[in-house]
Coordinates of C-alpha atoms in Angstrom, one line a residue:
Chain A
M1 CA 41.3 186.1 94.7
N2 CA 42.1 189.0 97.0
P3 CA 45.7 190.1 96.6
P4 CA 47.8 189.6 99.9
R5 CA 48.0 192.8 101.9
P6 CA 51.5 194.3 102.2
A7 CA 53.4 193.4 105.4
L8 CA 53.3 197.0 106.7
A9 CA 49.5 197.0 106.5
R10 CA 49.2 193.6 108.2
L11 CA 51.3 194.7 111.2
N12 CA 49.3 195.9 114.2
W13 CA 50.5 199.4 114.7
Y14 CA 48.5 200.3 117.7
W15 CA 50.8 199.3 120.6
P16 CA 54.0 200.4 119.0
I17 CA 52.6 203.8 118.4
Q18 CA 51.1 204.0 121.9
L19 CA 54.5 203.1 123.5
V20 CA 56.5 205.4 121.4
G21 CA 54.0 208.2 121.7
W22 CA 53.7 208.2 125.5
H23 CA 57.5 207.8 125.9
V24 CA 57.9 210.9 123.8
V25 CA 55.7 212.6 126.3
I26 CA 57.7 211.2 129.3
L27 CA 61.0 212.2 127.7
A28 CA 59.8 215.7 126.9
N29 CA 58.8 216.1 130.6
L30 CA 62.2 214.9 131.7
K31 CA 64.1 217.2 129.3
F32 CA 62.1 220.1 130.7
E33 CA 64.2 219.7 133.8
H34 CA 67.6 220.0 132.2
D35 CA 69.9 220.0 135.1
A36 CA 70.5 217.0 137.3
I37 CA 67.3 214.9 137.2
P38 CA 66.3 213.3 140.5
R39 CA 65.5 209.6 140.3
S40 CA 62.2 210.3 142.0
Y41 CA 61.2 212.6 139.2
V42 CA 62.0 209.9 136.6
A43 CA 59.8 207.5 138.5
T44 CA 57.0 210.1 138.7
C45 CA 57.1 210.6 135.0
W46 CA 57.0 206.9 134.3
L47 CA 54.1 206.4 136.6
F48 CA 51.9 209.1 135.0
G49 CA 53.1 208.0 131.6
I50 CA 51.9 204.5 132.3
S51 CA 48.6 205.8 133.6
A52 CA 48.1 208.0 130.5
M53 CA 48.8 205.0 128.3
L54 CA 46.3 202.8 130.2
L55 CA 43.6 205.5 130.2
S56 CA 44.1 206.1 126.5
D57 CA 43.8 202.4 125.9
G58 CA 40.5 202.4 127.9
W59 CA 39.4 205.3 125.7
H60 CA 40.4 203.3 122.7
R61 CA 38.1 200.4 123.8
V62 CA 35.2 202.9 124.3
L63 CA 35.7 204.4 120.8
K64 CA 35.9 200.9 119.3
R65 CA 32.6 200.0 120.8
R66 CA 31.0 203.3 119.6
P67 CA 32.4 203.8 116.1
Q68 CA 29.5 206.2 115.4
W69 CA 31.3 208.8 117.6
I70 CA 34.1 208.9 115.0
A71 CA 32.7 208.1 111.6
P72 CA 31.3 209.2 109.3
R73 CA 31.6 212.5 111.2
P74 CA 33.2 213.1 114.6
S75 CA 30.5 213.6 117.2
W76 CA 32.2 216.2 119.5
G77 CA 29.1 216.2 121.8
H78 CA 30.2 212.7 122.9
V79 CA 34.0 213.0 122.5
V80 CA 34.6 216.2 124.4
P81 CA 32.9 215.0 127.7
G82 CA 35.0 211.8 127.3
L83 CA 38.1 213.8 126.9
L84 CA 37.3 215.9 130.0
L85 CA 36.7 212.8 132.1
L86 CA 40.1 211.4 130.9
T87 CA 41.8 214.7 131.7
V88 CA 40.4 214.7 135.2
M89 CA 41.4 211.1 135.8
Q90 CA 44.9 211.5 134.4
T91 CA 45.5 214.7 136.4
A92 CA 44.4 212.9 139.5
A93 CA 46.8 210.0 138.6
A94 CA 49.7 212.4 138.0
T95 CA 49.0 214.2 141.2
L96 CA 49.0 210.9 143.0
A97 CA 52.4 210.1 141.4
F98 CA 53.8 213.4 142.5
A99 CA 52.4 212.8 146.0
I100 CA 54.0 209.4 146.2
F101 CA 57.5 210.2 145.0
Q102 CA 57.6 213.9 146.0
P103 CA 60.4 214.8 143.6
F104 CA 60.1 218.5 144.4
G105 CA 58.8 218.1 148.0
L106 CA 55.2 218.5 149.1
M107 CA 52.8 220.6 147.0
R108 CA 51.5 223.4 148.9
D109 CA 49.1 225.2 146.5
L110 CA 47.0 224.5 143.4
T111 CA 48.6 227.0 141.0
W112 CA 49.9 224.2 138.9
L113 CA 46.4 222.7 138.4
P114 CA 45.0 224.7 135.4
G115 CA 48.3 224.1 133.5
A116 CA 48.2 220.4 134.2
L117 CA 44.5 220.1 133.2
L118 CA 45.2 222.0 129.9
F119 CA 48.3 219.9 129.3
W120 CA 46.5 216.5 129.6
F121 CA 43.4 217.7 127.8
T122 CA 45.5 218.8 124.8
L123 CA 47.4 215.5 124.8
F124 CA 44.2 213.4 124.8
L125 CA 42.7 215.6 122.1
L126 CA 45.7 215.1 119.9
W127 CA 45.6 211.4 120.6
T128 CA 41.9 211.3 119.5
V129 CA 42.4 213.4 116.4
F130 CA 45.3 211.1 115.3
Y131 CA 43.1 208.1 116.0
M132 CA 40.3 209.5 113.9
A133 CA 42.6 210.3 111.0
V134 CA 43.9 206.7 111.0
I135 CA 40.4 205.3 111.1
S136 CA 39.0 207.4 108.4
L137 CA 42.0 206.7 106.2
R138 CA 41.5 203.0 106.7
R139 CA 37.8 203.3 106.0
A140 CA 38.5 205.1 102.7
N141 CA 40.9 202.3 101.7
Q142 CA 38.3 199.7 102.6
F143 CA 35.7 201.5 100.6
E144 CA 38.0 201.6 97.6
A145 CA 38.9 197.9 97.9
E146 CA 35.2 197.0 98.3
A147 CA 34.2 199.1 95.3
M148 CA 37.0 197.5 93.2
R149 CA 36.0 194.0 94.3
L150 CA 32.4 194.7 93.3
E151 CA 33.4 196.1 90.0
I152 CA 35.6 193.1 89.2
H153 CA 32.7 190.8 90.2
A154 CA 30.3 192.6 88.0
K155 CA 32.7 192.7 85.0
D156 CA 33.4 189.0 85.4
A157 CA 29.7 188.2 85.4
E158 CA 29.1 190.4 82.4
L159 CA 32.0 188.8 80.5
R160 CA 30.7 185.3 81.3
A161 CA 27.3 186.3 80.0
L162 CA 28.7 187.7 76.9
Q163 CA 30.7 184.6 76.2
A164 CA 27.8 182.3 76.7
Q165 CA 25.9 184.3 74.2
V166 CA 24.8 182.2 71.2
N167 CA 26.0 183.8 68.0
P168 CA 22.7 184.2 66.2
H169 CA 24.1 184.7 62.7
F170 CA 25.8 181.3 63.0
Y171 CA 22.8 179.4 64.4
F172 CA 20.3 180.7 61.9
N173 CA 22.7 179.9 59.0
S174 CA 23.2 176.4 60.5
L175 CA 19.5 175.9 60.8
N176 CA 19.2 176.9 57.1
S177 CA 21.8 174.3 56.2
V178 CA 20.0 171.7 58.2
R179 CA 16.8 172.3 56.3
A180 CA 18.5 172.1 53.0
L181 CA 20.3 168.9 54.0
I182 CA 17.0 167.2 55.1
Y183 CA 16.1 167.0 51.5
E184 CA 19.5 166.3 50.2
D185 CA 21.1 163.9 52.6
H186 CA 19.2 162.6 55.7
D187 CA 22.3 161.2 57.4
A188 CA 24.3 164.4 57.0
A189 CA 21.3 166.4 58.4
A190 CA 21.1 164.2 61.4
Q191 CA 24.8 164.5 62.0
L192 CA 24.6 168.3 61.7
I193 CA 21.9 168.4 64.4
D194 CA 24.1 166.3 66.7
Q195 CA 27.0 168.7 66.3
L196 CA 24.8 171.7 66.8
A197 CA 23.3 170.2 69.9
S198 CA 26.7 169.5 71.5
L199 CA 28.1 172.9 70.6
M200 CA 25.0 174.7 72.0
R201 CA 25.2 172.6 75.2
Y202 CA 28.9 173.5 75.6
T203 CA 28.2 177.2 75.0
L204 CA 25.3 177.3 77.5
Q205 CA 27.3 175.6 80.2
S206 CA 30.5 177.6 79.6
G207 CA 29.5 180.1 82.3
Q208 CA 29.7 177.5 85.0
A209 CA 33.4 176.8 85.1
E210 CA 36.3 179.2 85.5
T211 CA 38.5 177.1 83.2
V212 CA 38.3 173.8 81.2
P213 CA 40.9 171.5 79.9
L214 CA 42.1 172.3 76.4
A215 CA 40.8 168.9 75.1
Q216 CA 37.3 169.7 76.1
E217 CA 37.3 173.1 74.4
L218 CA 38.8 171.5 71.3
E219 CA 35.8 169.1 71.2
A220 CA 33.5 172.1 71.0
V221 CA 35.8 173.7 68.4
N222 CA 35.6 170.5 66.3
A223 CA 31.8 170.4 66.5
Y224 CA 31.8 174.0 65.3
L225 CA 34.2 173.4 62.5
T226 CA 32.3 170.4 61.3
I227 CA 29.2 172.5 61.0
E228 CA 31.0 175.2 59.2
K229 CA 32.5 172.7 56.8
I230 CA 28.9 171.6 55.8
R231 CA 28.1 175.3 55.2
F232 CA 31.2 176.5 53.4
E233 CA 32.2 173.1 51.9
E234 CA 35.6 173.4 50.2
R235 CA 36.0 177.0 51.2
I236 CA 37.1 176.0 54.7
R237 CA 40.2 173.8 55.3
V238 CA 41.2 172.9 58.8
S239 CA 44.5 171.8 60.2
L240 CA 45.0 171.0 63.9
H241 CA 48.3 170.5 65.7
I242 CA 48.3 170.0 69.4
E243 CA 51.7 169.1 71.0
P244 CA 51.3 165.9 73.1
G245 CA 50.8 166.5 76.8
L246 CA 48.9 169.8 76.4
E247 CA 45.5 168.3 76.4
L248 CA 45.0 169.1 80.1
V249 CA 46.1 172.7 80.0
R250 CA 43.3 174.8 81.4
I251 CA 41.9 177.7 79.5
P252 CA 38.7 179.8 80.1
P253 CA 35.8 178.1 78.3
M254 CA 34.9 179.6 74.9
S255 CA 38.2 181.5 74.7
L256 CA 39.5 179.3 71.9
Q257 CA 36.1 178.9 70.3
T258 CA 35.6 182.6 70.1
L259 CA 38.9 183.0 68.3
V260 CA 38.1 180.2 65.8
E261 CA 34.7 181.8 65.1
N262 CA 36.5 185.1 64.4
A263 CA 39.0 183.3 62.1
V264 CA 36.0 181.8 60.1
K265 CA 34.2 185.1 60.0
Y266 CA 37.1 187.1 58.6
G267 CA 39.0 184.4 56.8
V268 CA 36.3 182.1 55.2
E269 CA 33.1 184.1 55.1
Q270 CA 34.7 187.2 53.5
S271 CA 36.6 185.4 50.8
P272 CA 35.2 183.6 47.7
N273 CA 38.1 181.1 47.9
G274 CA 37.8 180.7 51.7
S275 CA 40.8 180.0 53.9
D276 CA 42.8 177.5 55.8
I277 CA 42.1 177.6 59.5
R278 CA 45.3 176.5 61.4
I279 CA 45.0 175.7 65.1
S280 CA 48.1 174.8 67.1
A281 CA 49.3 174.5 70.7
R282 CA 53.0 174.5 71.5
R283 CA 55.3 174.8 74.5
H284 CA 57.6 177.8 74.7
G285 CA 59.8 177.4 77.8
N286 CA 57.3 177.5 80.7
M287 CA 54.7 179.2 78.6
I288 CA 52.1 177.7 76.2
A289 CA 51.2 179.3 73.0
I290 CA 47.9 178.5 71.3
E291 CA 47.6 179.9 67.8
I292 CA 44.6 180.3 65.5
A293 CA 45.5 181.5 62.0
N294 CA 43.5 182.4 58.9
V295 CA 44.3 183.8 55.5
G296 CA 43.5 187.5 55.3
T297 CA 44.4 190.9 56.7
I298 CA 43.5 192.6 59.9
V299 CA 40.6 194.8 59.0
P300 CA 40.5 198.2 60.6
F301 CA 38.8 197.3 63.9
S302 CA 35.2 198.0 64.2
N303 CA 34.1 198.9 67.7
S304 CA 32.6 195.5 68.3
T305 CA 35.9 193.8 67.4
R306 CA 37.9 196.1 69.7
I307 CA 35.5 195.5 72.6
G308 CA 35.5 191.7 71.9
L309 CA 39.2 191.6 72.0
H310 CA 39.4 193.7 75.1
N311 CA 36.9 191.5 76.9
A312 CA 38.6 188.3 75.8
R313 CA 41.9 189.7 77.2
K314 CA 40.3 190.7 80.5
R315 CA 38.6 187.4 80.9
L316 CA 41.8 185.6 80.2
Q317 CA 43.7 187.6 82.9
L318 CA 40.9 187.2 85.4
S319 CA 41.1 183.5 85.1
L320 CA 44.7 182.8 84.6
G321 CA 46.5 185.9 86.0
V322 CA 48.4 188.8 84.4
Q323 CA 51.0 186.5 82.7
A324 CA 48.3 185.3 80.3
S325 CA 47.9 187.3 77.1
L326 CA 46.1 187.5 73.8
D327 CA 47.7 189.1 70.7
L328 CA 46.5 189.6 67.2
S329 CA 49.2 189.9 64.4
E330 CA 49.4 189.8 60.7
H331 CA 52.2 188.2 58.8
S332 CA 52.6 187.5 55.1
G333 CA 48.9 187.2 54.3
W334 CA 48.0 185.4 57.5
V335 CA 46.2 186.8 60.5
K336 CA 47.2 185.1 63.7
A337 CA 45.6 185.2 67.1
T338 CA 47.9 183.9 69.9
L339 CA 46.9 182.9 73.4
T340 CA 49.8 182.8 75.7
L341 CA 49.4 181.0 79.1
P342 CA 51.6 180.1 81.9
E343 CA 52.3 176.4 82.0
A344 CA 51.6 175.7 85.7
A345 CA 48.0 176.4 86.3
Chain B
M1 CA 6.4 185.0 35.1
M2 CA 9.3 186.7 37.0
R3 CA 12.9 185.8 36.0
A4 CA 14.9 185.5 39.1
L5 CA 18.6 185.3 39.9
L6 CA 19.8 183.7 43.2
V7 CA 22.8 185.2 44.9
D8 CA 24.3 183.5 47.9
D9 CA 27.8 182.3 48.7
E10 CA 26.6 179.0 50.2
R11 CA 25.6 176.2 47.9
L12 CA 23.2 174.7 50.4
A13 CA 21.5 178.0 50.9
R14 CA 21.0 178.3 47.1
A15 CA 19.7 174.8 46.9
E16 CA 17.2 175.5 49.7
L17 CA 16.0 178.6 48.0
R18 CA 15.7 176.8 44.7
R19 CA 13.6 174.1 46.3
L20 CA 11.3 176.6 47.9
L21 CA 10.9 178.5 44.7
A22 CA 10.1 175.4 42.7
A23 CA 6.7 175.5 44.4
Q24 CA 6.1 179.0 43.3
P25 CA 4.4 179.2 39.9
T26 CA 5.2 182.9 39.4
V27 CA 9.0 182.6 39.4
E28 CA 11.5 181.1 37.0
I29 CA 15.1 180.8 38.1
V30 CA 17.4 182.1 35.4
G31 CA 20.8 181.8 37.2
E32 CA 22.8 181.6 40.4
A33 CA 25.8 183.5 41.6
A34 CA 28.1 182.8 44.5
N35 CA 29.8 186.1 45.0
A36 CA 29.4 189.8 44.3
S37 CA 31.4 190.1 41.1
D38 CA 29.8 187.0 39.6
A39 CA 26.4 188.5 40.5
L40 CA 27.2 191.8 38.8
Q41 CA 28.1 190.0 35.6
Q42 CA 25.0 187.8 35.7
I43 CA 22.7 190.8 36.4
A44 CA 24.2 192.6 33.4
T45 CA 23.8 189.6 31.0
L46 CA 20.6 188.0 32.2
K47 CA 18.7 191.2 33.2
P48 CA 16.6 189.4 35.8
D49 CA 13.3 190.9 37.0
L50 CA 14.1 189.9 40.5
V51 CA 17.2 189.1 42.5
F52 CA 17.4 187.1 45.7
L53 CA 20.4 188.7 47.4
D54 CA 22.3 187.5 50.5
V55 CA 23.3 190.5 52.6
Q56 CA 26.6 188.9 53.8
M57 CA 28.8 187.9 51.0
P58 CA 32.5 187.5 50.3
G59 CA 34.0 190.4 48.4
G60 CA 31.4 193.0 49.4
S61 CA 27.9 193.0 51.0
G62 CA 24.7 192.8 49.1
F63 CA 24.3 196.5 49.6
D64 CA 27.7 197.3 48.0
L65 CA 26.7 195.1 45.1
L66 CA 23.4 197.1 44.5
A67 CA 25.2 200.4 45.0
A68 CA 27.5 199.4 42.1
L69 CA 24.6 199.0 39.7
D70 CA 23.4 201.8 37.5
Q71 CA 19.9 200.6 37.8
A72 CA 18.7 198.3 40.5
P73 CA 16.4 195.4 39.8
E74 CA 13.7 194.3 42.1
V75 CA 15.5 192.8 45.1
I76 CA 14.5 190.5 48.0
F77 CA 17.3 190.3 50.5
T78 CA 17.9 187.1 52.4
T79 CA 19.7 187.2 55.7
A80 CA 20.3 184.9 58.7
F81 CA 20.7 187.4 61.4
D82 CA 22.5 190.6 60.7
R83 CA 21.8 193.2 63.3
Y84 CA 23.3 196.1 61.3
A85 CA 21.8 195.1 58.1
L86 CA 18.4 194.9 59.7
Q87 CA 18.8 198.4 60.8
A88 CA 19.3 199.5 57.2
F89 CA 16.1 197.7 56.3
E90 CA 14.0 199.4 58.9
V91 CA 14.9 202.8 57.5
N92 CA 14.0 202.0 53.9
A93 CA 11.4 199.2 54.1
L94 CA 13.3 197.1 51.6
D95 CA 11.9 193.6 51.3
Y96 CA 13.8 190.9 53.1
L97 CA 13.4 187.3 54.2
Q98 CA 15.1 185.7 57.2
K99 CA 16.8 182.4 56.8
P100 CA 15.6 179.7 57.2
I101 CA 13.0 181.1 54.9
Q102 CA 9.4 180.2 55.5
A103 CA 7.3 179.3 52.5
Q104 CA 4.4 181.7 53.6
R105 CA 6.7 184.7 53.9
L106 CA 8.2 183.9 50.5
T107 CA 4.8 183.8 48.9
A108 CA 3.9 187.2 50.4
A109 CA 7.2 188.7 49.3
L110 CA 6.8 187.3 45.8
A111 CA 3.3 188.8 45.5
R112 CA 4.6 192.2 46.4
A113 CA 7.5 191.9 44.0
G114 CA 5.2 190.6 41.3
L115 CA 3.1 193.8 41.6
R116 CA 6.1 196.0 41.2
V117 CA 7.6 194.1 38.3
A118 CA 4.2 194.2 36.5
R119 CA 4.0 197.9 37.0
E120 CA 7.5 198.5 35.5
K121 CA 6.8 196.3 32.5
T122 CA 3.8 198.4 31.4
P123 CA 5.1 200.6 28.6
T124 CA 3.5 203.8 29.9
A125 CA 5.1 203.8 33.3
S126 CA 8.8 204.2 32.4
G127 CA 9.2 206.1 35.7
A128 CA 9.4 203.2 38.0
Q129 CA 13.1 202.9 37.6
K130 CA 15.1 202.7 40.8
I131 CA 18.5 203.4 42.0
F132 CA 20.1 202.1 45.2
I133 CA 22.0 204.5 47.3
K134 CA 24.4 203.5 50.0
D135 CA 25.8 206.4 52.1
G136 CA 27.8 205.1 55.0
E137 CA 25.6 202.8 57.1
R138 CA 22.3 203.9 55.5
C139 CA 20.7 202.7 52.3
W140 CA 17.9 203.9 50.1
F141 CA 16.0 202.3 47.3
V142 CA 14.7 205.4 45.4
N143 CA 12.4 205.7 42.5
L144 CA 13.9 208.1 40.0
S145 CA 10.6 210.0 39.8
N146 CA 11.0 210.9 43.5
I147 CA 14.3 212.6 43.0
R148 CA 14.2 216.4 42.8
L149 CA 17.7 217.3 42.2
F150 CA 21.2 215.9 41.6
E151 CA 24.0 218.2 42.8
S152 CA 27.7 217.6 41.9
D153 CA 29.9 217.3 44.9
G154 CA 33.5 216.5 43.8
N155 CA 33.5 212.9 42.7
Y156 CA 30.2 212.3 44.3
T157 CA 26.7 213.5 43.6
R158 CA 24.3 214.6 46.3
V159 CA 20.8 213.3 45.6
Y160 CA 17.8 215.2 46.9
F161 CA 14.6 213.2 47.5
D162 CA 11.9 213.1 50.2
G163 CA 13.6 214.3 53.3
Y164 CA 17.0 213.0 52.5
K165 CA 20.1 214.1 50.6
P166 CA 22.7 211.3 50.7
L167 CA 25.8 211.1 48.6
L168 CA 26.1 208.8 45.6
L169 CA 29.5 207.6 44.4
R170 CA 29.0 208.7 40.7
S171 CA 29.8 211.8 38.8
L172 CA 27.1 214.0 37.5
N173 CA 28.2 213.2 33.9
Q174 CA 27.9 209.5 34.5
L175 CA 24.4 210.0 35.8
E176 CA 23.4 212.3 32.9
E177 CA 24.2 209.6 30.4
R178 CA 21.6 207.2 31.7
L179 CA 18.8 209.6 32.9
D180 CA 15.8 210.3 30.6
P181 CA 16.6 213.8 29.1
Q182 CA 12.9 214.5 28.7
R183 CA 12.5 214.5 32.5
F184 CA 15.9 215.3 33.9
F185 CA 17.4 218.5 32.7
R186 CA 21.1 219.4 33.0
A187 CA 20.7 222.9 34.3
S188 CA 24.4 223.7 34.8
R189 CA 27.8 222.1 35.4
R190 CA 26.7 221.3 38.9
H191 CA 23.0 220.4 38.7
I192 CA 20.5 218.0 37.1
V193 CA 16.9 218.9 37.8
N194 CA 13.8 216.8 37.7
L195 CA 11.5 218.9 35.6
G196 CA 8.5 217.5 37.4
F197 CA 9.5 219.3 40.5
V198 CA 10.0 222.8 39.0
Q199 CA 7.5 225.2 40.4
Q200 CA 8.7 228.6 39.3
V201 CA 10.9 230.0 36.6
T202 CA 12.4 233.5 36.8
P203 CA 14.7 235.0 34.1
T204 CA 17.9 236.5 35.4
D205 CA 19.8 239.6 34.2
G206 CA 22.5 237.6 32.5
G207 CA 20.0 235.9 30.2
G208 CA 19.9 232.7 32.3
L209 CA 17.1 231.4 34.4
D210 CA 16.4 230.7 38.1
L211 CA 14.4 227.5 38.8
L212 CA 12.6 227.2 42.1
L213 CA 11.9 223.6 43.1
E214 CA 9.6 222.4 45.8
D215 CA 11.2 222.8 49.3
Q216 CA 12.6 226.2 48.1
L217 CA 15.6 224.6 46.4
A218 CA 16.8 227.2 43.9
V219 CA 18.9 226.2 40.8
E220 CA 20.5 228.5 38.4
V221 CA 20.4 227.7 34.6
S222 CA 23.2 229.1 32.5
R223 CA 22.5 231.2 29.5
R224 CA 23.7 228.5 27.2
R225 CA 21.3 226.0 28.6
A226 CA 18.4 228.3 29.1
A227 CA 17.3 228.0 25.4
Q228 CA 17.4 224.2 25.8
F229 CA 15.2 224.5 28.9
K230 CA 12.7 226.6 27.1
S231 CA 12.4 224.2 24.2
L232 CA 11.9 221.3 26.7
A233 CA 9.3 223.2 28.7
S234 CA 7.3 224.2 25.7
L235 CA 6.7 220.6 24.8

């Protein structure tokens, strides 16, 4: 589920920066001698450039093996001796290069030595500081990504748990209906228990799958509506229209059921005359729209409704991507909840 | 014998309650209602002693129904599982039964209701009348005798009792019409006082009176009404 990293981040920037960086040093040294540059001097600069690059690469390997020298806090007690050693080695290499090619003849004194040591020390120090900055930036990014991943994971678990929650108001009312029916109509009572059992099983298992086929969710919705028909009798009227071929469209479990429950709660339960509950699934281009409609008006949202809607949207997008959406609208006396999903899933 | 009205929007729930009550010798079912407006009408015409009232109903909750009544009957709420409704119960210790209702719990609730109904029916205790107050999320069932003061607040009336002072959606004039004038005195345009709570009476310069109630509530009586107060107090 991790988003692909951008191409720039995937590229290994280490060697390009090494090459460019040390060439800048070489070129700067060459430019220092602006008149005619003897070939031997170019060769000298190249040689000590290469040695500096190799030394810094060795240093890179050391630092990689001892990340505690860099993070969380630079440990200068380890780094500075390392830098001094590098400086000595590089100065020796540079001296050797001068000795081999002798661009300015033989060196007769050591007056150049402090300047050279300071020069190389400064360069390696800059190299290390730059490296530290890159590392700590990368760590910060990783921390952020990790924190985000954990947060999403926790949210997802929480949403699943919420969804699998049995609606207690519904279940106790259903149990009350069952008890009344036992005395009134044995067969109807037995049927009601069957429907309750299958709905409860579906609800409890809903946390296990990321998505289910629409047909499977509709089975649970049917069980639910059958139970509510026993409770509300003629106050609830159901119509179902699923366009052929959409039975296998995958949706998050309980996403449709929750919306139907809401339609019954606000359409049927709140009105003495009840309401039609219209459920439909249609193709619109390469999107699929599943609609649940009930008679009524959108009540000013209570906190629980807002949170419920927000959670349902989040759950939908976690499972099906950002193209999936959930909208609530009111039109000429009907409240309509619309789930929109991308076809290919 | 208590005369009971059943209010529930589900036929099966009413049938179940009817069946349970058939086994109770102290109750006679006088009617059924399936929604709030139907229930209001039946309560007005049948004047039941006891109402079994579903909390969740189309066209207004059981609480809204009670708050619309001038005088609340004995009520036993029935509810499946309503978290918010149950919160209201805890505050006010109203009687309620959870569906499916268990016969034992029903018997106990009926015994309590029976005691209260009997008390109200004795001619000497006319003070057991109750009103139901719903202010926002909170509800109270209050005996009129516990109310110290009604204070006009626009279209509403603030009701002082125990440690509470919720708002009631009635005007002071509406309330005055149905309160016992022997016990509730209209002190001014803004106040009706329960005489039982008056602790101290002080004449004012303008010829009126200052009444001091328990809890240090002070109410001014206009000159015009002061004479009326004196005649009442001398009784």
